[in-house]
Amino acid sequence: MKRTRALSLTALVAGTALVLSSCGGSVGGNSAATPATTAPSVAATSSSSEASSGAMSSDSSAAPTSSAASDSLADTINIGYEQATGGYNCNTAATNSVYCAYVDNVTQGAFVHVQPDGSIKPDTEFGTYEKTSDDPLTVKYTFADKAVWSDGTPIDYDDALLAWAAYSGTHPGGKDADGNATDLFQAASTNGWAQVKMPEGKAGDKSFTMVFTDPYADWEVLGAGFMPAHIAAKGAGLSTDGDGAALVAAIQNNDTATITKIADFWNTGWDYEVDLPKLPDTAILPSSGPYKVQNGSNGNLTLVKNDKWWGTPAKTNTLVFKLVSDQEWVQAMANGEIDSFDPSNVTGDIVDQLKAKPDAISYKVGEGYTFSHIDFDTSPEGKLANPKIRQAFMKCVPRQELVDKFAKPVFDGAQILNLREFLPAQGNYKDILSQVPSATLYDKVDIAGAKALLTEAGVTQPYDIRFIRSGKSSLRGDQVQVIKASCDQAGFNIIDQPDDDVFTTLTTRGTWDVAVFGWSGSGLVASGQSIYVTGGSQNFGGYSDPIVDAAWDKVVRTVDRTKAEELKVPMEEQLWANPYNLTLYANPGLVAFSSKLSGAVYNPTQAGVTWNAYEWTKTK
């Protein structure tokens, strides 16, 4: 998966995001934050340095506050990132990644934003919302009167209706290879939106109302993920006159032929070429946040202040996202080439390098919301459809060795992760773990047991396993070699397959057997649903289990968070009994800032390092 944090509002909409490494670690509103939740939502990552909202050990202070006069401030802040964003629409299954969310945080507005403590803060500059009924759950949203896209087009009902069409899963698009129904819109997730009726309103309205068919635990975060409907309409060959009346009519009348054209553009029309060699016409990339896209090339992306932004202006004129190798970013920051970095691949060596540069760099490290895991292709066309083969593989993976080599050098408190919806940084982790008896069955390597299970499965040994991982993460490559050294003794033949486009490969079952990457959490209750349920948009391996499906069906309809967490216990047990994946550890999180940077605050949730970048300043 990709390193994304489903709640960046990409994250909020998608529920989870991808990360490729293994160690690691929104526009501000005026309303008070609501209480933080306890269950994580997830986003995928490929490294192990994703962060969590757990207690952080501060090896260096957070980015310092500056009192320098404005004439001493720099005009540009450079934000390093490991992988170029895949597109402007971060909410598709192909683009939903942390790297896309970094940009989305400052270019796309939303009704709420995730705070560092995991709480949800309304953004009253973007608009307001009010729950008007509990039965049925009903929420009225109102875009700010002055809210416009950066090309001057009003943000209104057609944008909200397009969001519903894209995320609701209500437009059948046939069947996938496993016979599961697909949707015309290839959204990263339909979590929550699948329980929303078509929003009430008409073209040009600043307000719209969402009525839920069932209660939804995380209803408050659905006011996000809005893409410019007028651009999608143009891309589909529709008129944009009358405040998007043609697009509104097509969706309200369920005009499948026209909706198909709209969906085709929504799915790929905002995509960038791989590694971002150049941008498409910026006219199709209007912003609803404090920054807008100006240009991009060679993986780098330049944003400038949005002159049509109606809210509090950004403090720095230009943000440049610079592509930086995970092997070179510390030196790049020390040289002044970048001013912030949220690495997915953190090692003890990196921490030592940072300690040696206290005058140039400040950083924080601790246990995070992201967790590393190994996913299985359990589909009929995959080589791990038989649970015995999965169990054999799990018995030979040296999880404690992986923790000791790749997590503990960064955070000494790192441990084997034995749950999927709960992390060690959360206060109820140990209590939930005590209720899941199968969770510790694979803590220790059992070569003999693995061999016996392979024999029972009746497969020819050595049994080839195609192990995909990010080709851009040396840490993931090292991890695969550690696993190979153990599992090859158990009757497997681990074939390392580095892949520079892991996320695309993951969507094609039968082309891989196991994959190592990370999910980045948000603190929400229901965001993990699309990862585990049958036919889920983030269920890359085609896993299906009726007990798991039934548990999720209850969880997402339970507004009481404590009760929802209790309902996850039998699901956690079943995910071991009929293995979905093999969890490794909660990734140590680290974020670093130039000592010249002010206003930056570490956010271990899926929102990521740029969650408040519009408030950053830098001294010259």
XYZ file of C-alpha atoms in Angstrom, residues 135-543:
409
model
C -32.879 8.991 14.042
C -32.205 8.920 11.230
C -28.738 10.417 11.624
C -28.944 13.657 9.646
C -26.288 16.323 9.126
C -26.675 19.702 7.420
C -23.546 21.189 5.848
C -23.077 24.763 4.618
C -20.102 25.941 2.573
C -18.879 29.422 3.488
C -20.539 32.155 1.420
C -17.144 33.242 0.098
C -15.932 29.699 -0.622
C -14.649 29.455 -4.195
C -12.158 27.327 -6.076
C -8.938 29.139 -6.978
C -10.295 29.709 -10.498
C -13.193 31.675 -9.002
C -15.885 28.997 -9.384
C -18.156 28.811 -6.297
C -17.851 25.738 -4.088
C -21.387 24.481 -3.741
C -23.834 21.627 -4.134
C -22.405 20.043 -7.289
C -19.066 19.537 -5.479
C -20.831 17.830 -2.571
C -22.942 15.683 -4.884
C -19.875 14.555 -6.822
C -18.200 13.563 -3.542
C -21.206 11.438 -2.615
C -21.324 9.817 -6.047
C -17.619 8.967 -5.851
C -17.544 7.577 -2.292
C -20.974 5.998 -1.852
C -20.418 2.908 -4.012
C -23.869 3.322 -5.538
C -22.920 3.186 -9.214
C -22.298 -0.454 -10.219
C -19.440 -1.015 -12.619
C -19.528 -4.772 -13.108
C -17.511 -7.489 -11.353
C -13.850 -7.882 -10.514
C -11.804 -11.041 -11.084
C -13.165 -12.525 -7.839
C -16.753 -11.870 -8.757
C -17.150 -8.950 -6.349
C -19.205 -5.989 -7.479
C -17.202 -2.937 -8.509
C -18.198 0.695 -8.766
C -17.771 3.126 -11.630
C -15.828 5.357 -9.236
C -12.568 3.765 -8.099
C -12.570 5.370 -4.653
C -10.005 4.340 -2.062
C -12.844 3.719 0.373
C -16.609 3.922 0.729
C -16.452 3.824 4.531
C -19.396 5.749 5.949
C -20.466 7.184 2.615
C -22.049 3.854 1.686
C -24.584 4.561 4.429
C -25.477 8.038 3.148
C -28.463 8.729 0.946
C -28.004 11.088 -1.990
C -27.418 14.543 -0.431
C -30.431 16.804 -0.607
C -30.018 20.067 -2.504
C -30.003 21.695 -5.936
C -27.415 23.231 -8.260
C -25.968 26.415 -6.815
C -26.963 25.686 -3.211
C -24.381 26.474 -0.570
C -26.031 23.991 1.810
C -26.681 20.277 1.498
C -28.049 17.637 3.860
C -26.776 14.106 4.390
C -29.210 11.509 5.755
C -27.752 8.172 6.905
C -29.536 4.870 6.359
C -27.800 3.575 9.501
C -25.805 5.207 12.303
C -22.120 5.582 11.471
C -19.429 5.744 14.156
C -17.221 8.289 12.390
C -19.939 10.400 10.774
C -18.232 13.658 11.680
C -15.275 13.132 9.375
C -17.219 12.670 6.150
C -17.306 16.378 5.355
C -14.178 16.149 3.221
C -12.758 14.893 -0.061
C -14.419 17.504 -2.270
C -13.035 17.703 -5.796
C -13.915 20.457 -8.300
C -17.102 19.231 -9.941
C -16.894 21.786 -12.731
C -13.562 20.324 -13.835
C -14.978 16.785 -13.771
C -17.971 18.008 -15.773
C -15.707 19.526 -18.428
C -13.666 16.342 -18.508
C -16.862 14.404 -19.174
C -17.897 16.749 -21.971
C -20.701 18.399 -19.963
C -21.707 22.031 -19.750
C -20.768 23.788 -16.512
C -23.483 26.424 -16.870
C -26.085 26.862 -14.166
C -23.723 26.031 -11.302
C -23.081 22.554 -12.644
C -26.716 21.766 -13.448
C -25.804 19.130 -16.047
C -23.614 17.136 -13.655
C -26.214 17.476 -10.902
C -28.973 16.228 -13.195
C -26.907 13.269 -14.379
C -26.235 12.070 -10.834
C -29.703 12.791 -9.466
C -31.334 11.019 -12.424
C -28.848 8.125 -12.281
C -27.881 8.667 -15.921
C -25.409 5.788 -16.093
C -23.915 6.719 -19.458
C -23.087 10.243 -18.313
C -22.021 9.161 -14.830
C -19.597 6.717 -16.462
C -17.888 9.628 -18.235
C -17.779 11.641 -15.017
C -16.330 8.664 -13.129
C -13.711 8.040 -15.794
C -12.403 11.565 -15.314
C -12.668 11.424 -11.521
C -10.674 8.175 -11.512
C -7.767 9.253 -13.713
C -8.281 12.787 -15.027
C -6.316 14.323 -12.177
C -3.520 11.713 -12.227
C 0.109 12.738 -12.702
C 2.661 10.805 -14.701
C 4.742 8.400 -12.618
C 7.444 10.281 -10.665
C 5.904 13.609 -11.740
C 8.159 14.521 -14.707
C 5.751 17.397 -15.402
C 2.303 18.609 -14.411
C -0.838 18.496 -16.495
C -2.452 21.856 -17.283
C -2.840 23.579 -13.894
C -6.238 24.845 -15.053
C -7.659 21.444 -14.068
C -6.101 21.701 -10.592
C -8.049 24.460 -8.822
C -7.564 24.685 -5.073
C -10.014 25.098 -2.206
C -7.311 25.689 0.400
C -4.745 28.383 1.303
C -2.274 27.242 -1.372
C -2.634 26.334 -5.033
C -0.440 24.363 -7.432
C 1.832 26.529 -9.566
C 4.179 24.110 -11.324
C 5.964 20.794 -11.013
C 8.731 18.752 -12.638
C 11.228 16.017 -11.837
C 9.215 14.929 -8.819
C 9.157 18.406 -7.287
C 5.963 20.391 -6.801
C 5.626 24.140 -6.157
C 2.643 25.679 -4.383
C 1.936 29.375 -3.993
C -0.595 31.292 -1.926
C -4.126 30.951 -3.255
C -5.203 34.506 -4.056
C -8.853 33.419 -4.014
C -8.596 31.853 -0.540
C -11.173 33.522 1.680
C -9.815 32.339 5.016
C -6.792 33.232 7.123
C -3.884 33.746 4.681
C -0.946 31.371 4.707
C 2.108 32.846 6.415
C 4.691 31.907 3.770
C 4.304 32.710 0.084
C 5.644 29.482 -1.415
C 5.892 25.831 -0.413
C 8.097 23.551 -2.516
C 7.816 19.791 -2.167
C 11.231 18.390 -3.004
C 11.926 14.776 -3.858
C 14.708 13.556 -1.559
C 16.235 10.102 -1.153
C 15.637 8.392 2.191
C 19.421 8.018 2.339
C 20.188 11.706 1.831
C 17.550 13.728 3.621
C 19.463 14.354 6.862
C 22.381 15.884 4.996
C 19.985 17.780 2.726
C 18.366 19.357 5.789
C 21.712 20.146 7.366
C 22.701 21.854 4.089
C 19.527 23.949 4.094
C 18.080 22.257 1.003
C 14.917 21.142 2.818
C 13.209 22.434 5.946
C 11.072 19.489 7.042
C 10.962 15.752 6.536
C 8.653 12.971 7.712
C 10.650 9.830 6.885
C 8.998 6.487 6.356
C 12.287 4.684 6.787
C 13.936 5.491 10.113
C 16.955 3.651 11.471
C 19.195 3.980 14.467
C 21.841 5.428 12.165
C 19.501 8.246 11.188
C 18.798 9.066 14.825
C 22.555 9.176 15.467
C 23.015 11.530 12.499
C 20.320 13.828 13.860
C 21.865 13.866 17.315
C 25.090 15.047 15.729
C 23.397 18.119 14.210
C 21.547 19.771 17.130
C 22.123 23.301 15.862
C 20.676 22.659 12.403
C 17.870 20.173 13.023
C 15.207 19.570 15.665
C 13.285 16.295 15.772
C 10.900 14.074 17.734
C 10.757 10.291 17.922
C 8.368 7.811 19.529
C 5.866 5.022 18.982
C 3.434 5.785 16.227
C 0.020 5.180 14.689
C 1.540 3.444 11.705
C 2.235 -0.265 11.815
C 4.249 -2.573 9.590
C 2.744 -5.816 8.372
C 2.946 -8.498 5.700
C -0.163 -8.933 3.562
C -1.164 -12.119 1.745
C -2.827 -12.695 -1.602
C -5.540 -15.042 -0.332
C -7.588 -14.928 -3.531
C -8.242 -18.114 -5.539
C -5.595 -17.072 -8.048
C -3.054 -16.512 -5.274
C -0.605 -19.024 -3.809
C -1.767 -18.470 -0.238
C -5.449 -19.247 -0.634
C -4.951 -22.252 1.665
C -4.886 -21.015 5.320
C -2.325 -23.697 6.216
C 0.210 -22.105 3.861
C -0.382 -18.715 5.470
C 0.012 -20.210 8.928
C 3.219 -21.956 7.866
C 4.609 -18.669 6.601
C 3.669 -16.901 9.811
C 5.504 -19.532 11.856
C 8.790 -18.895 10.065
C 8.831 -15.078 10.084
C 11.245 -13.904 12.821
C 9.088 -11.086 14.145
C 11.132 -10.412 17.281
C 14.308 -10.220 15.212
C 12.632 -7.689 12.926
C 11.609 -5.609 15.944
C 15.115 -5.781 17.415
C 16.861 -4.853 14.162
C 14.505 -2.303 12.646
C 12.373 -0.748 15.387
C 14.236 -0.821 18.700
C 17.263 1.141 17.411
C 14.838 4.012 16.849
C 12.506 3.529 19.813
C 13.598 1.239 22.630
C 10.024 0.493 23.674
C 9.126 -1.108 20.346
C 7.441 -4.520 20.577
C 5.764 -7.179 18.434
C 2.319 -5.979 17.369
C -0.389 -8.600 17.896
C -3.533 -6.634 17.073
C -4.634 -4.794 13.958
C -7.204 -2.261 15.123
C -5.423 -1.358 18.354
C -1.850 -0.159 18.855
C 0.507 -0.328 21.865
C 0.415 3.464 22.217
C -3.285 3.249 23.037
C -4.341 2.781 26.633
C -6.608 -0.197 25.959
C -4.146 -2.229 23.886
C -3.144 -4.651 26.666
C -6.732 -5.172 27.789
C -7.912 -6.027 24.271
C -4.873 -8.238 23.678
C -5.710 -10.311 26.776
C -9.063 -11.147 25.162
C -7.536 -12.474 21.924
C -5.949 -15.858 22.765
C -4.602 -16.581 19.270
C -2.766 -13.259 19.066
C 0.517 -14.548 20.513
C 0.681 -17.871 18.626
C 3.250 -16.552 16.163
C 5.547 -14.600 18.465
C 8.321 -17.185 18.164
C 9.788 -18.870 15.099
C 8.750 -22.506 14.657
C 10.542 -23.969 11.635
C 9.417 -27.535 12.314
C 5.811 -26.435 12.700
C 5.992 -24.458 9.478
C 7.359 -27.466 7.573
C 4.607 -29.679 8.959
C 1.888 -27.274 7.837
C 3.343 -27.035 4.330
C 3.357 -30.813 4.151
C -0.275 -30.920 5.289
C -1.120 -28.369 2.604
C 0.264 -30.805 0.021
C 2.425 -28.322 -1.854
C 5.744 -29.060 -3.540
C 8.712 -27.801 -1.564
C 10.512 -25.502 -1.805
C 7.360 -23.446 -2.281
C 8.029 -20.241 -4.237
C 6.737 -17.025 -2.662
C 6.929 -13.752 -4.589
C 7.626 -11.135 -1.918
C 6.955 -7.598 -3.164
C 8.147 -4.473 -1.380
C 9.077 -0.917 -2.222
C 12.065 -0.802 -4.527
C 12.840 2.619 -3.082
C 13.187 1.412 0.516
C 16.465 -0.232 1.426
C 15.021 -1.015 4.845
C 12.230 -3.103 3.343
C 14.805 -4.919 1.251
C 16.825 -5.716 4.368
C 13.688 -7.007 6.079
C 12.877 -9.354 3.228
C 16.374 -10.809 3.448
C 15.948 -11.476 7.179
C 12.655 -13.236 6.487
C 14.144 -15.216 3.603
C 16.994 -16.475 5.785
C 14.445 -17.985 8.151
C 11.592 -19.082 5.893
C 13.807 -20.750 3.296
C 14.668 -23.212 6.083
C 10.968 -24.030 6.486
C 10.299 -25.189 2.936
C 9.687 -21.844 1.261
C 11.698 -20.136 -1.458
C 11.326 -16.414 -0.848
C 11.782 -14.447 -4.064
C 12.512 -10.778 -3.372
C 10.628 -8.581 -5.851
C 11.447 -4.891 -5.370
C 8.784 -2.786 -7.056
C 8.837 0.970 -7.610
C 5.061 0.951 -8.045
C 3.997 -1.440 -5.306
C 0.592 0.150 -4.893
C -0.414 -0.545 -8.461
C 0.909 -4.101 -8.288
C -1.085 -4.737 -5.114
C -4.313 -4.138 -7.013
C -3.547 -7.003 -9.433
C -4.094 -10.308 -7.668
C -2.115 -13.276 -8.851
C 0.970 -11.152 -9.588
C 2.292 -11.224 -6.008
C 2.071 -13.537 -3.011
C 3.090 -11.492 0.025
C 3.842 -7.783 0.462
C 5.382 -5.758 3.263
C 4.256 -2.193 3.872
C 2.591 -0.091 6.535
C -0.809 1.292 7.404
C -0.963 4.747 8.975
C -3.676 5.303 11.569
C -5.901 8.244 12.426
C -7.709 7.464 15.645
C -11.086 6.748 14.035
C -13.266 3.745 14.807
C -14.443 2.585 11.403
C -11.772 3.558 8.906
C -10.227 0.084 8.735
C -13.380 -1.505 7.362
C -12.377 -1.342 3.710
C -9.138 -3.193 4.464
C -10.686 -6.320 5.952
C -14.198 -6.848 4.587
C -15.053 -8.944 1.568
C -14.721 -6.803 -1.544
C -13.246 -3.883 0.435
C -11.483 -1.320 -1.741
C -8.280 -1.642 0.316
C -8.523 -5.426 0.693
C -5.799 -6.045 -1.866
C -5.416 -9.771 -1.238
C -9.072 -10.678 -1.748
C -9.561 -11.852 1.857
